[in-house]
PDB file of C-alpha atoms and ligand atoms in Angstrom:
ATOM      1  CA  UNK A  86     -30.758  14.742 -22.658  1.00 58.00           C
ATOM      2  CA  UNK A  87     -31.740  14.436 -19.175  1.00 73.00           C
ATOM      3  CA  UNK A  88     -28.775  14.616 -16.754  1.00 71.00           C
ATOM      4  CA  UNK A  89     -29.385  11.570 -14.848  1.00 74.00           C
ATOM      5  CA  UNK A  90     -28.753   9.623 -18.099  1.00 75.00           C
ATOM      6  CA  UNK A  91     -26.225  11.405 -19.230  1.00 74.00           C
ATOM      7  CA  UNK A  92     -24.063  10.938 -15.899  1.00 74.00           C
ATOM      8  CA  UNK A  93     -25.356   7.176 -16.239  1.00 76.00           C
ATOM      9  CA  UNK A  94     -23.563   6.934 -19.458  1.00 71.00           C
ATOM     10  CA  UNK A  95     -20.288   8.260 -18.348  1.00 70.00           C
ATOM     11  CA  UNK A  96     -20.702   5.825 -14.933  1.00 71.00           C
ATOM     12  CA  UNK A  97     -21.368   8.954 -12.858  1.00 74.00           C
ATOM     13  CA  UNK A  98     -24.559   8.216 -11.581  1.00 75.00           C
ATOM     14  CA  UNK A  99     -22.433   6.174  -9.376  1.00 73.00           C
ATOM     15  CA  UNK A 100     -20.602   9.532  -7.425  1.00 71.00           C
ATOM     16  CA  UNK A 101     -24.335  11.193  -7.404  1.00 64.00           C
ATOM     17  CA  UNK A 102     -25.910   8.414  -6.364  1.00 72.00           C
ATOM     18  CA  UNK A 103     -22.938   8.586  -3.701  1.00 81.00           C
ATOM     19  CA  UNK A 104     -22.075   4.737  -3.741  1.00 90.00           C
ATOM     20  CA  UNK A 105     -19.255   5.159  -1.244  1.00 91.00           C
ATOM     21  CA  UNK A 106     -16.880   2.262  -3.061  1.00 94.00           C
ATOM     22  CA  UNK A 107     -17.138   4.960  -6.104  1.00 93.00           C
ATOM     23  CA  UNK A 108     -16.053   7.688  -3.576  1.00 94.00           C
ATOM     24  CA  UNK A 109     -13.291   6.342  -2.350  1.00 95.00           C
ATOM     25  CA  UNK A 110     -12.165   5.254  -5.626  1.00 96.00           C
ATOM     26  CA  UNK A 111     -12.514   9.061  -6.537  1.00 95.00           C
ATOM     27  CA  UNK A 112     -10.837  10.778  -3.081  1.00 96.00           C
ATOM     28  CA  UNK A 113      -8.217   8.063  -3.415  1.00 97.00           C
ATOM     29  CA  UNK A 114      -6.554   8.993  -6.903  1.00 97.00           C
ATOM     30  CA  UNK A 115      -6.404  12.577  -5.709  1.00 98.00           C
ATOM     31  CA  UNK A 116      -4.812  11.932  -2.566  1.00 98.00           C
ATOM     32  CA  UNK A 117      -2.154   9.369  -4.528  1.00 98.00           C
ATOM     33  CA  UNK A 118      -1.610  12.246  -6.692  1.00 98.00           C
ATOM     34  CA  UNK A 119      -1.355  14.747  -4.486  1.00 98.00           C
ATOM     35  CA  UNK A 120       0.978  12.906  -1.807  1.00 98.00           C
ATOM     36  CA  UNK A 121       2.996  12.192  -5.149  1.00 98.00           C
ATOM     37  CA  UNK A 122       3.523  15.841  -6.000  1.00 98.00           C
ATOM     38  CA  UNK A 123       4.412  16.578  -1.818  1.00 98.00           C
ATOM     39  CA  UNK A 124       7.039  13.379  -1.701  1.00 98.00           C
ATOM     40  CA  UNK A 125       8.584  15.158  -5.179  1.00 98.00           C
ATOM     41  CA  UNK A 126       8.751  18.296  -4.305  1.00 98.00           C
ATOM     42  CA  UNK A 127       9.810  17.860  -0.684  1.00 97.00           C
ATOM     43  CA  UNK A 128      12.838  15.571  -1.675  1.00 97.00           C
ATOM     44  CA  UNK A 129      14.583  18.802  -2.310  1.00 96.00           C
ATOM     45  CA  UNK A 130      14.192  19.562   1.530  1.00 95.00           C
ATOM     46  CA  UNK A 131      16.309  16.679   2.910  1.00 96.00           C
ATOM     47  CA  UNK A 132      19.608  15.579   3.021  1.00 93.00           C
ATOM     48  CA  UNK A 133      21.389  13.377   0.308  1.00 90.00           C
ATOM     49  CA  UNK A 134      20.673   9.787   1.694  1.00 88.00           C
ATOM     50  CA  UNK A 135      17.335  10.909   2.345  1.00 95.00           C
ATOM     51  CA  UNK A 136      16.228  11.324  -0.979  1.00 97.00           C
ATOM     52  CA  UNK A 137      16.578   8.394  -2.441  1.00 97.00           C
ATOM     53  CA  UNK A 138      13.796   7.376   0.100  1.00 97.00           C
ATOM     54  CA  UNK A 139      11.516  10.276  -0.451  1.00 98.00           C
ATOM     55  CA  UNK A 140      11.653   9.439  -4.550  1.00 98.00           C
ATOM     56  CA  UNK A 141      10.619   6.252  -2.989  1.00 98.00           C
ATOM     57  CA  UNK A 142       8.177   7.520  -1.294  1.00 98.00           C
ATOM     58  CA  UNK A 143       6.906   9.536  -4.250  1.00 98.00           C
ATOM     59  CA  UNK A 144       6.804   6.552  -6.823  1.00 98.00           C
ATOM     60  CA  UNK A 145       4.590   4.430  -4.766  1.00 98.00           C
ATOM     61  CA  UNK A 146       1.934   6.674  -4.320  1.00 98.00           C
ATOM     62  CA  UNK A 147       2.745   7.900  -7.830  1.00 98.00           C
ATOM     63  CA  UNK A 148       2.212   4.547  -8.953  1.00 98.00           C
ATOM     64  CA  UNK A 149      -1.146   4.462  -6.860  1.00 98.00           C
ATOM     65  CA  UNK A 150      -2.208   7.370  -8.597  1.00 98.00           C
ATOM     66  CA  UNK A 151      -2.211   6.293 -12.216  1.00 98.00           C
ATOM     67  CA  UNK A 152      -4.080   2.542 -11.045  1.00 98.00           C
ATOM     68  CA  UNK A 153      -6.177   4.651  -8.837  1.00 98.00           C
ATOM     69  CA  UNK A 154      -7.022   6.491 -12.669  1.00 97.00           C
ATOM     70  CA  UNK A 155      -8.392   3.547 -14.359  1.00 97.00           C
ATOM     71  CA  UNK A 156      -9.669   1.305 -11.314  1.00 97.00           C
ATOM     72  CA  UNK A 157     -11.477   4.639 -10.760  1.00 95.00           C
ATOM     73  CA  UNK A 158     -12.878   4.404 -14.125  1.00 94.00           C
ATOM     74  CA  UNK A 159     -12.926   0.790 -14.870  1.00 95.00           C
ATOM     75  CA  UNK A 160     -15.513   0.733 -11.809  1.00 94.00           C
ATOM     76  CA  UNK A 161     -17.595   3.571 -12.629  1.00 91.00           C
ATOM     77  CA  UNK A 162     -18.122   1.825 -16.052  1.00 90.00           C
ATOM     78  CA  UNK A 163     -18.837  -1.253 -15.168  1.00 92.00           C
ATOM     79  CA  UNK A 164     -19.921  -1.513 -11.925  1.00 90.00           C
ATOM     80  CA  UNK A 165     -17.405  -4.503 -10.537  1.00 93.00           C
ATOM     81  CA  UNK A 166     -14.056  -4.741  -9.269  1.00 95.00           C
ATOM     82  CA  UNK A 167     -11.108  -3.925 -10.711  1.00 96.00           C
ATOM     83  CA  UNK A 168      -9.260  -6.737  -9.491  1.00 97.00           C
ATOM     84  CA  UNK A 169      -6.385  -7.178 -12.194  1.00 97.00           C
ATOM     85  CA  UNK A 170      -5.311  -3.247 -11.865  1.00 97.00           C
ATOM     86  CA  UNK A 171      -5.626  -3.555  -8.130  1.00 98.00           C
ATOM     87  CA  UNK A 172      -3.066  -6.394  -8.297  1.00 98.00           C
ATOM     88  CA  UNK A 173      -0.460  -4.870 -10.919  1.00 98.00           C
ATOM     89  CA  UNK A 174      -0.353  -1.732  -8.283  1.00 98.00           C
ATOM     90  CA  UNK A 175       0.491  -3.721  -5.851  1.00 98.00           C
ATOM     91  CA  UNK A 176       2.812  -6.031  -7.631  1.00 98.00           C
ATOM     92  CA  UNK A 177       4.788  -2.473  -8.623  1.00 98.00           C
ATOM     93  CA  UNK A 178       3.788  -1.026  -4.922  1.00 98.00           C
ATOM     94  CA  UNK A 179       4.799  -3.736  -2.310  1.00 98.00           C
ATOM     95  CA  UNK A 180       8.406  -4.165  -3.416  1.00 98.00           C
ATOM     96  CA  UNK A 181       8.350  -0.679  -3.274  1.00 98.00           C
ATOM     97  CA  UNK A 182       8.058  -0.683   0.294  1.00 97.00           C
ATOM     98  CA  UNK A 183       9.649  -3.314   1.233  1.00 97.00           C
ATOM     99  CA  UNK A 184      13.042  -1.057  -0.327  1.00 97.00           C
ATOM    100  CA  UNK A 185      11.908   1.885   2.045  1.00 96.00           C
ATOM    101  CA  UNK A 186      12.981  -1.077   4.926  1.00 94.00           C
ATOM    102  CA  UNK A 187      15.930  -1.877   3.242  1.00 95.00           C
ATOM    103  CA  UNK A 188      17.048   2.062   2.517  1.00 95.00           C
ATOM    104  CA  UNK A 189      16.530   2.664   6.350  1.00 92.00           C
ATOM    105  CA  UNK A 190      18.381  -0.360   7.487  1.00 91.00           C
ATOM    106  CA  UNK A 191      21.017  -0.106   4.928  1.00 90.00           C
ATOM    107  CA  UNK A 192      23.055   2.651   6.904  1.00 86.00           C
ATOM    108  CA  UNK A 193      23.128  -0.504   9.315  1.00 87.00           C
ATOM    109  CA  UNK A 194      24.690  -3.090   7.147  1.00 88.00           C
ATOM    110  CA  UNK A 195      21.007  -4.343   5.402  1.00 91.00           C
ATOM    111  CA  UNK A 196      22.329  -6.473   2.395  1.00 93.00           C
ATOM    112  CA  UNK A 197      20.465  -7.173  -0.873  1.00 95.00           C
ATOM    113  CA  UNK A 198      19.664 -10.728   0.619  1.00 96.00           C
ATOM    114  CA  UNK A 199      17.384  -9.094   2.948  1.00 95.00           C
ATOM    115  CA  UNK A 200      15.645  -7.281   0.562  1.00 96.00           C
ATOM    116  CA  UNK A 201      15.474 -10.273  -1.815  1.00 97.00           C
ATOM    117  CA  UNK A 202      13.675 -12.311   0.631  1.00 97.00           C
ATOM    118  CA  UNK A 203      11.372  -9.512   1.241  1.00 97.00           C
ATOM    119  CA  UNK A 204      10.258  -9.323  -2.131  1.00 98.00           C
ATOM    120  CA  UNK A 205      10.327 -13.079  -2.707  1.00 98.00           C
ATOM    121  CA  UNK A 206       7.521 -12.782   0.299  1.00 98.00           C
ATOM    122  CA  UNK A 207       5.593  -9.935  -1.311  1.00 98.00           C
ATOM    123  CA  UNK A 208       5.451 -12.031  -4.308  1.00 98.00           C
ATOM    124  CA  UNK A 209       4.349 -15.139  -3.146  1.00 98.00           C
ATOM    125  CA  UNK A 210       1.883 -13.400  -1.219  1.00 98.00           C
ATOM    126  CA  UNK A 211       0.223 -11.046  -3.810  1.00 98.00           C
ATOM    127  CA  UNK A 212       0.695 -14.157  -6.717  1.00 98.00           C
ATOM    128  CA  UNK A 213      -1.561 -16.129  -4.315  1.00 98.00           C
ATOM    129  CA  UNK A 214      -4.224 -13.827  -3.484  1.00 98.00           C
ATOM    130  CA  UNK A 215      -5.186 -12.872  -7.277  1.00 98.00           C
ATOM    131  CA  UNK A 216      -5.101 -16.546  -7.787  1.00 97.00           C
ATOM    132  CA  UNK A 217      -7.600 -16.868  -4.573  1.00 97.00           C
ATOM    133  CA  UNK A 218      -9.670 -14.314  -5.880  1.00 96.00           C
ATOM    134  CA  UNK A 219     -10.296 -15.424  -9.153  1.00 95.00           C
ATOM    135  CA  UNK A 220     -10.106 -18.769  -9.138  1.00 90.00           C
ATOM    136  CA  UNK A 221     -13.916 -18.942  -7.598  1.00 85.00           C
ATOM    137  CA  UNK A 222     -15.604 -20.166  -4.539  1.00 88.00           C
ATOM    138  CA  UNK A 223     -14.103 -23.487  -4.434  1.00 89.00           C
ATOM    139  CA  UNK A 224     -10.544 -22.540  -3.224  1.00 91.00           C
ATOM    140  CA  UNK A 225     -10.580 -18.668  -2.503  1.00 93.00           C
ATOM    141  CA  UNK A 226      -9.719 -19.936   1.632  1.00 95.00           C
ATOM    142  CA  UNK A 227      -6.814 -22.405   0.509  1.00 96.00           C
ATOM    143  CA  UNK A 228      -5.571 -19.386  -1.442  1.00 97.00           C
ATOM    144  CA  UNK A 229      -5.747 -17.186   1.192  1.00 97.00           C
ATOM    145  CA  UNK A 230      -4.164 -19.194   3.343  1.00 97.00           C
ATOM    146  CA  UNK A 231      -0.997 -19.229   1.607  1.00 98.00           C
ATOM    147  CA  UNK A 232      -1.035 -15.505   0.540  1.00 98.00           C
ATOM    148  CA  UNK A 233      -1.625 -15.150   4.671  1.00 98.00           C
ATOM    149  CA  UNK A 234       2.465 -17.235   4.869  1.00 98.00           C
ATOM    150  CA  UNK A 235       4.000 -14.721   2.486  1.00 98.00           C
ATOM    151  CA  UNK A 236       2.513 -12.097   4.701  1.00 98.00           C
ATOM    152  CA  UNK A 237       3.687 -13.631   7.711  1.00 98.00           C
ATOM    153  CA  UNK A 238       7.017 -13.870   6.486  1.00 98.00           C
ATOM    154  CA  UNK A 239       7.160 -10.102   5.847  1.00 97.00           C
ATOM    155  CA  UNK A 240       6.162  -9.548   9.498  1.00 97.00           C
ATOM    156  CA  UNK A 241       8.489 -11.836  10.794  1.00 97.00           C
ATOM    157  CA  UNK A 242      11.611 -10.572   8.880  1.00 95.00           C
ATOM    158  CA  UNK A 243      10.477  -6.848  10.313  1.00 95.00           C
ATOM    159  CA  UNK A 244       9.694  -8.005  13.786  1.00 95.00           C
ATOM    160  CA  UNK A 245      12.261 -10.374  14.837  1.00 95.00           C
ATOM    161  CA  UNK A 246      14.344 -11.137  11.142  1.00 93.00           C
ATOM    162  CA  UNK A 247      16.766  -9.496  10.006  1.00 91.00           C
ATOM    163  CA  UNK A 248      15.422  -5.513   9.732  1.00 92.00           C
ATOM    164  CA  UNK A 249      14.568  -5.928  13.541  1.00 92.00           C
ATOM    165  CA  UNK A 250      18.205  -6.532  14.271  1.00 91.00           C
ATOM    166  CA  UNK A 251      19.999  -4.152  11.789  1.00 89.00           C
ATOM    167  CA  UNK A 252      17.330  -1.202  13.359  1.00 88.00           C
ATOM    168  CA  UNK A 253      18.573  -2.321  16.591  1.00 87.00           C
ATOM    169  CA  UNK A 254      21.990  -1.067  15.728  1.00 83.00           C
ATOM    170  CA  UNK A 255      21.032   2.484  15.679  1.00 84.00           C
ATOM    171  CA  UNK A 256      21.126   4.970  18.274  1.00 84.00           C
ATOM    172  CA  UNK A 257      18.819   7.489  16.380  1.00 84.00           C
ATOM    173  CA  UNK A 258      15.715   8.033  18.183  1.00 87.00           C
ATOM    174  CA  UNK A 259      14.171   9.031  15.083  1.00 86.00           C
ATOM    175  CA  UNK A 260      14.675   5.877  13.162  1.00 87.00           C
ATOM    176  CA  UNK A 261      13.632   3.741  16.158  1.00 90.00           C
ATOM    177  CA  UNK A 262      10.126   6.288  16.308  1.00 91.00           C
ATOM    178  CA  UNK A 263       9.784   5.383  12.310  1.00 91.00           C
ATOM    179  CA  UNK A 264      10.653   1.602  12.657  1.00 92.00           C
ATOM    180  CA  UNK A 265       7.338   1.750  15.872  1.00 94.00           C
ATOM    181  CA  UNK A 266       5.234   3.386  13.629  1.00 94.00           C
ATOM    182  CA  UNK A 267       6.216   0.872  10.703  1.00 94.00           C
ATOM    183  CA  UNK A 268       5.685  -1.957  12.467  1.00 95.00           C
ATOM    184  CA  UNK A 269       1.808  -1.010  13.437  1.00 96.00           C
ATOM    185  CA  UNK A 270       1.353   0.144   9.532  1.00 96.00           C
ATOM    186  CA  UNK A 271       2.289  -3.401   8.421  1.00 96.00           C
ATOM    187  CA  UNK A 272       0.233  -5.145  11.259  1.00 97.00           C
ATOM    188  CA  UNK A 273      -3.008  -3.449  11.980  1.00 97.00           C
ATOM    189  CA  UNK A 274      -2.343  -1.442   8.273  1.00 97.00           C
ATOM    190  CA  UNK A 275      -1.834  -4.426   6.132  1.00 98.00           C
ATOM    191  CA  UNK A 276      -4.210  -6.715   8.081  1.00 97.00           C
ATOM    192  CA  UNK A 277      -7.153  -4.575   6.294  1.00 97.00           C
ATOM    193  CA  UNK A 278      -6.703  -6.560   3.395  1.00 98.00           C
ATOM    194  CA  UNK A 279      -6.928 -10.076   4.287  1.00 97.00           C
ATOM    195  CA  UNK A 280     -10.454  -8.927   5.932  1.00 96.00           C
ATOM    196  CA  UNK A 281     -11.461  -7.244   2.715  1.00 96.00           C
ATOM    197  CA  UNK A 282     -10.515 -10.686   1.231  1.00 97.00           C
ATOM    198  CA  UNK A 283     -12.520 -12.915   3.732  1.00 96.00           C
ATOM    199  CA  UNK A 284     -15.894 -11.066   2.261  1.00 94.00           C
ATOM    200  CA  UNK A 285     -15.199 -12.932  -0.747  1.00 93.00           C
ATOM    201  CA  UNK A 286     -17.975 -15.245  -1.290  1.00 90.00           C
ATOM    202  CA  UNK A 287     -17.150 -18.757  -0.128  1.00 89.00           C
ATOM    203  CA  UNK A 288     -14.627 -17.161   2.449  1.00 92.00           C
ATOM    204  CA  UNK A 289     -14.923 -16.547   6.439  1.00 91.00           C
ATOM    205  CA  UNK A 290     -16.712 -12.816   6.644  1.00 92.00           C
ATOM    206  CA  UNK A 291     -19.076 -13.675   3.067  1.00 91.00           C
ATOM    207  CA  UNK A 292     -22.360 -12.224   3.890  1.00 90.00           C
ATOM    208  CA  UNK A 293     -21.327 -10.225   6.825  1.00 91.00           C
ATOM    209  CA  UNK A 294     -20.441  -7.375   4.091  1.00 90.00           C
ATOM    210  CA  UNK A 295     -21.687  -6.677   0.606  1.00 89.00           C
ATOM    211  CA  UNK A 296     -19.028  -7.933  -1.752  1.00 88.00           C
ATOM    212  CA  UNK A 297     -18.421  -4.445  -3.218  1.00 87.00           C
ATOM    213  CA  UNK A 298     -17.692  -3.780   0.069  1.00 91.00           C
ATOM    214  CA  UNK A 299     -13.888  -5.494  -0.558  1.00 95.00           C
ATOM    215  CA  UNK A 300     -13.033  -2.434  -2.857  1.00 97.00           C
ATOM    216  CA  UNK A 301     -14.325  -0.141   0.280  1.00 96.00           C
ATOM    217  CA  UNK A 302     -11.737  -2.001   2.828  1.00 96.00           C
ATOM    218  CA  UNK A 303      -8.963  -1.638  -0.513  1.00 98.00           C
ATOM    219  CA  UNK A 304      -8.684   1.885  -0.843  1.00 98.00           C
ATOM    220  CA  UNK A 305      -9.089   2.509   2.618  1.00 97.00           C
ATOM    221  CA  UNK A 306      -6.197   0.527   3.440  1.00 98.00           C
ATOM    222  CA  UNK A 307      -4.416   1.658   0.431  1.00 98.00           C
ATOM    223  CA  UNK A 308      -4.468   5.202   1.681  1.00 97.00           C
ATOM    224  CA  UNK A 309      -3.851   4.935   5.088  1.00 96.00           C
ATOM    225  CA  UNK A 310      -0.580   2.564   3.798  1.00 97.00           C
ATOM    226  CA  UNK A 311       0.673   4.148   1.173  1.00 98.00           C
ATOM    227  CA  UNK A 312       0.615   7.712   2.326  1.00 98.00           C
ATOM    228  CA  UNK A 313       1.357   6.820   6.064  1.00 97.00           C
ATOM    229  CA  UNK A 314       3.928   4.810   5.095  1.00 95.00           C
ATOM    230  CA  UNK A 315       5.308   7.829   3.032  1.00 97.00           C
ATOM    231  CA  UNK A 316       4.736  10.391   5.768  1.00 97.00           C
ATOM    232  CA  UNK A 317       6.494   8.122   8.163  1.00 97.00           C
ATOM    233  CA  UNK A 318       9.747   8.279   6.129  1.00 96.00           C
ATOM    234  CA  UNK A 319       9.156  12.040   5.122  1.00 97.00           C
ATOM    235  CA  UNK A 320       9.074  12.391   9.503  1.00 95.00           C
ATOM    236  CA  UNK A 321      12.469  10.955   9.824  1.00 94.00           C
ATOM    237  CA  UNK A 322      13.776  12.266   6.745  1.00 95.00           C
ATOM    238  CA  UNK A 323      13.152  15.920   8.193  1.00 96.00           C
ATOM    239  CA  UNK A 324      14.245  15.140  11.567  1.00 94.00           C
ATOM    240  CA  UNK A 325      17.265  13.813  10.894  1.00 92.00           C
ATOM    241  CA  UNK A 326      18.288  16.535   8.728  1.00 94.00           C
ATOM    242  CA  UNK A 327      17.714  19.223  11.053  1.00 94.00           C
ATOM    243  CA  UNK A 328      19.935  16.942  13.800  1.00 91.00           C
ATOM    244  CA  UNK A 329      22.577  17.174  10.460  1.00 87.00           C
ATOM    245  CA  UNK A 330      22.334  20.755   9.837  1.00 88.00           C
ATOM    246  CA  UNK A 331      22.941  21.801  13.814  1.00 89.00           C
ATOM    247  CA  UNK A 332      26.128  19.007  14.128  1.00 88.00           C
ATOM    248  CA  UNK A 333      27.932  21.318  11.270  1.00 85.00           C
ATOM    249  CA  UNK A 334      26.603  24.689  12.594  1.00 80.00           C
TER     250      UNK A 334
HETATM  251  C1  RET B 259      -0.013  -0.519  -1.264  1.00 56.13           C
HETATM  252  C2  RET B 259      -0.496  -1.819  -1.170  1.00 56.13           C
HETATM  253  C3  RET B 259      -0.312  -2.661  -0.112  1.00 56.13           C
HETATM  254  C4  RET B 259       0.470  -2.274   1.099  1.00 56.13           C
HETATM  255  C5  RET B 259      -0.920  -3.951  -0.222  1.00 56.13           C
HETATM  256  C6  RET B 259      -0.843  -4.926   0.683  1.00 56.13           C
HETATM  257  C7  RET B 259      -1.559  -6.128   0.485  1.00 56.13           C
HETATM  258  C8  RET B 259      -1.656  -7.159   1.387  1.00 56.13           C
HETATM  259  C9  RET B 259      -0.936  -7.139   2.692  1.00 56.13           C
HETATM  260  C10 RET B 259      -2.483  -8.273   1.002  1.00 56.13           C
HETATM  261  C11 RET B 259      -2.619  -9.405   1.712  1.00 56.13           C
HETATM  262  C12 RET B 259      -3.472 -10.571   1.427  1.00 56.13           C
HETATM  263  C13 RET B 259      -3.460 -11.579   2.384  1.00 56.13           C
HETATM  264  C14 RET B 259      -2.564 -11.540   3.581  1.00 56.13           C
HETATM  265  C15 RET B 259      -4.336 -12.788   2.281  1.00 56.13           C
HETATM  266  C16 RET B 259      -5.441 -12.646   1.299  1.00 56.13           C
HETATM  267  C17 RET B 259      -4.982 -12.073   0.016  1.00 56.13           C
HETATM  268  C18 RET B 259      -4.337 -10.700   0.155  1.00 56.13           C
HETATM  269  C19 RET B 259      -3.469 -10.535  -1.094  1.00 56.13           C
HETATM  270  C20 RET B 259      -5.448  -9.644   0.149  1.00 56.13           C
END
């Protein structure tokens, strides 16, 4: 058998071909899996309170890594997006991180209300957006509009809501670096994916990139998120348990 049908059979064609959605779908479930194994293995480097958030950490991109497995494959089969997969992840994923806020603020006085409304805001806002993008043409904007609120919400709450002013109540200059660097992965981080969305046809950007191209802006976003996100925490996590380790020496 010639190997340019074989690898078509198996979806490979795609890699060789390099289609650079099936490339990303590829470098992305090894770097989930390998930021997995790091945020695992380096729990046992930080202090107690500290590795709750690492596990954290760890079970996002974890999580990540297993979609990442089949979106990877589902794509190379057939060619389209994996929509449904890409919205289970991030139905697990987005909570997820939205605890990392709570576990740093919680030293502070964060209460479960806080985290409640967080994930009442993921959920509206990830509910909404598979609805806007498979529902069709007809209603994909109205959709996105109100995925856009839940978003908002989650901005606000870290902003100006209540994270904002329990961070405010710490004097480490570690936790203030991580809250900075936070607060540009959930603006200029997490606005990746409404764009993606606009190139859905029907919506604002359709035509200005190919439509596979939404899966490109995905996985980018997903692994500049999810592993920033993780690093972030693993940054303060270290730093405050060196400041720790000097106070009893
Ligand atoms: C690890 C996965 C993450 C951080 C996913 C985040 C997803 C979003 C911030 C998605 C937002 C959307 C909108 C704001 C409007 C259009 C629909 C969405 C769901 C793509």
């Amino acid at each position: 058998m010639n190997i340019n049908l074989a690898a078509e059979l198996v979806g490979l064609d795609r890699i060789i071909n390099s289609d650079p959605v099936a490339i990303t779908f590829f470098i992305g479930y090894m770097a989930m899996f390998a930021s997995a194994v790091f945020f695992f293995v380096e729990r046992g480097s930080v202090d107690g309170k500290w590795k709750l958030s690492l596990l954290v950490s760890g079970l996002i991109t974890g999580i990540a890594a297993v979609h990442y497995y089949y979106m990877r494959d589902f794509y190379m089969q057939t060619g389209t997006s994996p929509t449904a997969f890409r919205y289970v992840d991030w139905t697990l994923t987005v909570p997820l991180m939205c605890v990392e806020f709570y576990l740093l603020t919680k030293p502070f006085g964060a209460k479960g209300s806080t985290l409640t409304k967080l994930i009442i805001a993921s959920v509206v806002m990830l509910v909404t957006g598979y609805i806007g993008e498979t529902s069709g043409i007809d209603n994909n904007i109205m959709w996105g509009i109100a995925s856009t609120l839940g978003y908002l919400y989650i901005v606000y709450e870290v902003f100006a809501g209540d994270i904002a002013q329990l961070a405010k109540g710490s004097n480490s200059p570690a936790l203030n670096r991580a809250m900075f660097l936070l607060k540009i992965f959930i603006t200029l981080g997490w606005s990746i994916y409404p764009i993606g969305y606009m190139v859905l046809p029907g919506n604002l950007l359709s035509g200005a990139f190919e439509v596979s191209s939404i899966d490109l802006f995905y996985n980018i976003a997903d692994a500049i998120n999810k592993i920033g996100f993780g690093l972030v925490i693993y940054s303060v996590a270290i730093a405050e348990t060196a400041k720790n380790k000097k106070a009893l020496a």
